[in-house]
Short mmCIF file of C-alpha atoms in Angstrom, two decimals:
data_model
loop_
_atom_site.label_atom_id
_atom_site.label_comp_id
_atom_site.label_asym_id
_atom_site.label_seq_id
_atom_site.Cartn_x
_atom_site.Cartn_y
_atom_site.Cartn_z
CA UNK A 25 -8.66 24.72 7.22
CA UNK A 26 -5.90 24.82 4.67
CA UNK A 27 -6.25 24.39 0.96
CA UNK A 28 -4.32 21.05 1.21
CA UNK A 29 -4.20 18.45 3.99
CA UNK A 30 -1.28 16.18 4.91
CA UNK A 31 -1.28 13.31 7.37
CA UNK A 32 1.75 12.49 9.54
CA UNK A 33 2.20 9.53 11.96
CA UNK A 34 3.35 10.43 15.52
CA UNK A 35 6.61 8.53 15.19
CA UNK A 36 7.68 9.90 11.88
CA UNK A 37 8.93 13.37 10.84
CA UNK A 38 8.86 15.49 7.68
CA UNK A 39 11.66 17.08 5.76
CA UNK A 40 12.02 20.68 7.08
CA UNK A 41 11.35 22.25 3.64
CA UNK A 42 8.65 20.09 2.30
CA UNK A 43 5.73 22.25 2.90
CA UNK A 44 7.36 25.26 1.33
CA UNK A 45 8.39 23.10 -1.67
CA UNK A 46 4.85 21.77 -2.11
CA UNK A 47 3.40 25.22 -1.93
CA UNK A 48 5.76 26.50 -4.72
CA UNK A 49 5.13 23.18 -6.77
CA UNK A 50 1.31 23.65 -6.66
CA UNK A 51 1.45 27.41 -7.27
CA UNK A 52 3.39 26.69 -10.53
CA UNK A 53 0.49 24.51 -11.88
CA UNK A 54 -2.16 25.87 -14.13
CA UNK A 55 -4.77 23.82 -12.19
CA UNK A 56 -4.71 22.77 -8.56
CA UNK A 57 -4.22 18.96 -8.42
CA UNK A 58 -6.43 16.93 -6.15
CA UNK A 59 -3.39 14.88 -5.09
CA UNK A 60 0.38 15.32 -5.02
CA UNK A 61 2.62 12.36 -4.37
CA UNK A 62 6.14 12.86 -3.01
CA UNK A 63 9.08 10.66 -2.11
CA UNK A 64 10.10 9.38 1.31
CA UNK A 65 12.79 7.35 3.12
CA UNK A 66 12.93 4.56 5.67
CA UNK A 67 15.12 5.55 8.68
CA UNK A 68 16.08 2.60 10.91
CA UNK A 69 15.35 3.44 14.49
CA UNK A 70 18.45 1.79 15.89
CA UNK A 71 21.14 2.16 13.27
CA UNK A 72 20.09 5.32 11.52
CA UNK A 73 20.34 3.51 8.16
CA UNK A 74 18.40 5.23 5.47
CA UNK A 75 16.62 3.52 2.55
CA UNK A 76 15.01 5.81 -0.16
CA UNK A 77 11.40 5.38 -1.17
CA UNK A 78 11.60 7.08 -4.52
CA UNK A 79 9.13 6.58 -7.30
CA UNK A 80 10.96 5.25 -10.40
CA UNK A 81 9.58 7.82 -12.86
CA UNK A 82 9.89 11.44 -13.78
CA UNK A 83 7.60 14.26 -12.73
CA UNK A 84 6.51 14.75 -16.26
CA UNK A 85 5.05 11.21 -16.31
CA UNK A 86 2.56 12.00 -13.61
CA UNK A 87 1.69 15.59 -14.22
CA UNK A 88 -1.95 16.70 -14.05
CA UNK A 89 -3.17 13.30 -15.23
CA UNK A 90 -6.25 11.52 -13.87
CA UNK A 91 -6.05 9.52 -10.63
CA UNK A 92 -6.65 6.36 -12.53
CA UNK A 93 -3.81 7.13 -14.88
CA UNK A 94 -1.48 8.04 -12.00
CA UNK A 95 -2.38 4.85 -10.17
CA UNK A 96 -1.64 2.76 -13.31
CA UNK A 97 1.90 4.48 -13.69
CA UNK A 98 2.69 3.99 -9.99
CA UNK A 99 1.85 0.28 -10.04
CA UNK A 100 3.72 -0.25 -13.32
CA UNK A 101 6.93 1.19 -11.95
CA UNK A 102 6.48 -0.07 -8.36
CA UNK A 103 4.14 -3.06 -8.18
CA UNK A 104 4.73 -3.30 -4.35
CA UNK A 105 3.94 0.25 -3.62
CA UNK A 106 3.01 0.77 -0.02
CA UNK A 107 -0.22 2.74 0.28
CA UNK A 108 0.89 4.99 3.19
CA UNK A 109 -1.42 8.07 3.28
CA UNK A 110 1.52 10.32 4.09
CA UNK A 111 3.03 9.78 0.65
CA UNK A 112 0.46 12.20 -0.63
CA UNK A 113 -0.86 15.81 -0.22
CA UNK A 114 -4.58 16.03 -0.77
CA UNK A 115 -6.74 19.03 -1.82
CA UNK A 116 -8.98 19.58 1.11
CA UNK A 117 -12.18 20.37 -0.95
CA UNK A 118 -11.57 17.18 -2.96
CA UNK A 119 -11.64 15.10 0.19
CA UNK A 120 -14.55 16.94 1.68
CA UNK A 121 -16.74 16.99 -1.41
CA UNK A 122 -16.08 13.37 -2.12
CA UNK A 123 -16.91 12.30 1.43
CA UNK A 124 -13.55 10.54 1.76
CA UNK A 125 -13.18 9.32 5.34
CA UNK A 126 -10.93 6.80 7.00
CA UNK A 127 -12.48 3.68 8.37
CA UNK A 128 -12.80 4.05 12.13
CA UNK A 129 -11.44 1.55 14.69
CA UNK A 130 -9.40 -0.59 12.36
CA UNK A 131 -5.65 -1.06 11.60
CA UNK A 132 -4.25 -0.46 8.17
CA UNK A 133 -6.97 1.93 7.20
CA UNK A 134 -4.86 3.71 4.62
CA UNK A 135 -4.29 0.43 2.77
CA UNK A 136 -7.93 0.92 1.53
CA UNK A 137 -8.27 4.67 1.71
CA UNK A 138 -5.20 5.81 -0.22
CA UNK A 139 -5.58 3.94 -3.46
CA UNK A 140 -9.31 4.60 -3.60
CA UNK A 141 -8.84 8.31 -3.05
CA UNK A 142 -6.18 8.35 -5.67
CA UNK A 143 -8.32 6.39 -8.17
CA UNK A 144 -11.13 8.84 -7.89
CA UNK A 145 -9.03 11.99 -8.12
CA UNK A 146 -9.58 14.27 -11.11
CA UNK A 147 -5.91 15.27 -11.33
CA UNK A 148 -2.67 13.92 -9.81
CA UNK A 149 0.89 15.13 -9.83
CA UNK A 150 4.24 13.73 -8.79
CA UNK A 151 6.82 15.95 -7.01
CA UNK A 152 10.28 14.37 -6.90
CA UNK A 153 11.04 15.70 -3.40
CA UNK A 154 11.72 13.96 -0.04
CA UNK A 155 8.75 14.42 2.14
CA UNK A 156 8.69 12.02 5.10
CA UNK A 157 11.37 10.29 7.14
CA UNK A 158 9.53 7.08 8.05
CA UNK A 159 10.58 5.34 11.33
CA UNK A 160 11.56 1.82 10.39
CA UNK A 161 11.65 -1.29 12.65
CA UNK A 162 10.26 0.18 15.70
CA UNK A 163 9.42 -3.15 17.62
CA UNK A 164 5.97 -2.27 18.77
CA UNK A 165 4.77 -0.41 15.68
CA UNK A 166 1.73 -1.69 13.80
CA UNK A 167 3.66 -2.64 10.67
CA UNK A 168 6.31 -4.51 12.58
CA UNK A 169 4.14 -6.58 14.75
CA UNK A 170 1.16 -8.77 13.76
CA UNK A 171 -1.78 -10.25 15.60
CA UNK A 172 -4.90 -12.01 14.44
CA UNK A 173 -6.87 -8.70 14.76
CA UNK A 174 -4.43 -6.83 12.67
CA UNK A 175 -4.37 -9.66 10.14
CA UNK A 176 -8.17 -9.56 9.94
CA UNK A 177 -8.30 -5.83 9.40
CA UNK A 178 -5.54 -5.96 6.82
CA UNK A 179 -7.33 -8.60 4.72
CA UNK A 180 -10.67 -6.91 5.12
CA UNK A 181 -9.11 -3.63 3.73
CA UNK A 182 -7.83 -5.70 0.73
CA UNK A 183 -11.27 -7.19 0.20
CA UNK A 184 -12.77 -3.74 0.13
CA UNK A 185 -10.08 -2.73 -2.51
CA UNK A 186 -10.86 -5.93 -4.44
CA UNK A 187 -14.57 -5.04 -4.69
CA UNK A 188 -13.95 -1.33 -5.27
CA UNK A 189 -11.57 -1.83 -8.23
CA UNK A 190 -13.85 -4.37 -9.83
CA UNK A 191 -16.90 -2.07 -9.57
CA UNK A 192 -15.75 1.56 -9.65
CA UNK A 193 -12.57 1.57 -11.91
CA UNK A 194 -13.09 1.43 -15.64
CA UNK A 195 -9.42 0.81 -16.65
CA UNK A 196 -9.03 -3.03 -16.60
CA UNK A 197 -5.22 -2.69 -16.44
CA UNK A 198 -5.51 -0.72 -13.23
CA UNK A 199 -7.86 -3.35 -11.81
CA UNK A 200 -5.43 -6.18 -12.62
CA UNK A 201 -2.55 -4.38 -11.07
CA UNK A 202 -4.51 -3.68 -7.87
CA UNK A 203 -5.52 -7.35 -7.70
CA UNK A 204 -1.83 -8.25 -7.86
CA UNK A 205 -1.27 -5.75 -4.99
CA UNK A 206 -3.95 -7.49 -2.95
CA UNK A 207 -2.22 -10.81 -3.64
CA UNK A 208 1.04 -9.38 -2.26
CA UNK A 209 -0.72 -8.28 0.91
CA UNK A 210 -2.43 -11.70 1.27
CA UNK A 211 1.08 -13.39 1.02
CA UNK A 212 2.35 -11.04 3.70
CA UNK A 213 -0.27 -12.56 6.08
CA UNK A 214 0.61 -16.00 4.93
CA UNK A 215 4.29 -15.37 5.81
CA UNK A 216 3.09 -14.44 9.35
CA UNK A 217 1.18 -17.62 9.50
CA UNK A 218 4.28 -19.56 8.49
CA UNK A 219 6.27 -17.81 11.29
CA UNK A 220 3.88 -18.67 14.11
CA UNK A 221 0.57 -16.91 13.69
CA UNK A 222 -1.38 -20.17 13.48
CA UNK A 223 -4.72 -18.47 14.17
CA UNK A 224 -4.56 -16.94 10.76
CA UNK A 225 -5.35 -20.19 8.97
CA UNK A 226 -9.16 -19.69 8.77
CA UNK A 227 -8.58 -16.16 7.57
CA UNK A 228 -6.26 -17.26 4.84
CA UNK A 229 -8.74 -19.94 3.64
CA UNK A 230 -11.66 -17.29 3.73
CA UNK A 231 -9.64 -14.64 1.72
CA UNK A 232 -7.89 -16.91 -0.77
CA UNK A 233 -9.78 -15.20 -3.60
CA UNK A 234 -7.55 -12.23 -3.05
CA UNK A 235 -4.88 -14.37 -4.77
CA UNK A 236 -6.74 -14.20 -7.99
CA UNK A 237 -3.97 -12.42 -10.00
CA UNK A 238 -0.60 -13.69 -8.64
CA UNK A 239 2.49 -12.12 -10.21
CA UNK A 240 5.47 -12.74 -8.00
CA UNK A 241 7.13 -16.13 -7.51
CA UNK A 242 5.79 -16.69 -4.01
CA UNK A 243 2.24 -15.81 -4.87
CA UNK A 244 2.39 -18.14 -7.92
CA UNK A 245 3.75 -20.93 -5.84
CA UNK A 246 0.94 -20.73 -3.23
CA UNK A 247 -1.77 -20.34 -5.97
CA UNK A 248 -0.46 -23.31 -7.86
CA UNK A 249 -0.26 -25.58 -4.69
CA UNK A 250 -3.78 -24.80 -3.66
CA UNK A 251 -5.06 -25.43 -7.17
CA UNK A 252 -3.29 -28.82 -7.36
CA UNK A 253 -3.74 -30.00 -3.73
CA UNK A 254 -6.63 -28.09 -2.26
CA UNK A 255 -6.31 -25.44 0.45
CA UNK A 256 -5.30 -27.59 3.42
CA UNK A 257 -2.54 -29.63 1.69
CA UNK A 258 -1.63 -26.72 -0.64
CA UNK A 259 -1.02 -24.34 2.30
CA UNK A 260 0.92 -27.00 4.16
CA UNK A 261 3.18 -27.66 1.13
CA UNK A 262 3.68 -23.82 0.51
CA UNK A 263 4.51 -23.36 4.18
CA UNK A 264 7.41 -25.83 3.84
CA UNK A 265 8.62 -24.03 0.70
CA UNK A 266 8.42 -20.67 2.45
CA UNK A 267 10.48 -21.99 5.45
CA UNK A 268 13.15 -23.37 3.19
CA UNK A 269 13.37 -19.97 1.39
CA UNK A 270 13.57 -18.20 4.75
CA UNK A 271 16.49 -20.41 5.81
CA UNK A 272 18.37 -19.63 2.59
CA UNK A 273 17.85 -15.91 2.97
#
């Protein structure tokens, strides 16, 4: 029923003052932004160690600009940005009028939902304040365990993004950066395959097109191996490379 809506997972918590700070932040704006991004931090569930999730830019760089422009800036300063829906506050009428709904019955639904909602936003702002304390390394959490069902859902969400940003977004630079983001997600599933999720092989072959715009070293290695050797031999060769890199680290 509120003017803005915020999503919080059951195993995380918010900073005590975040809602008051967001209210003051929005009230100071001439126009009510459709989305407001805030910072967060990982909190290790066992050690209590904290790792900040701070966007590497100033508030003035994302201040009442279009969602596409905000998306471009975010991916420029943080190519591996995690699309957790709780990094944002959303204007309720914007979500309702746009018909923005989460996919039902799937894992990683915000991997698709969050960037698409941001891309279509009329205005976006960045508030350099700590919002969420994110529970990190809980053994049974979705992000710290992987199954073939979860891998399937994760790659399907990326496929939907792949198509959306080709068809709906006019800025080619945004599209290319999102393709690079899809490639990183694809590689995360390949890592799971290398570490024992053998059932993922058919999925990786099916969704190899997600690696169309490789930017990081590991993405480029896999892409090159498959181009030179074909998918079967290329994935086998890359698997060996990944295992060697894992041993070094």
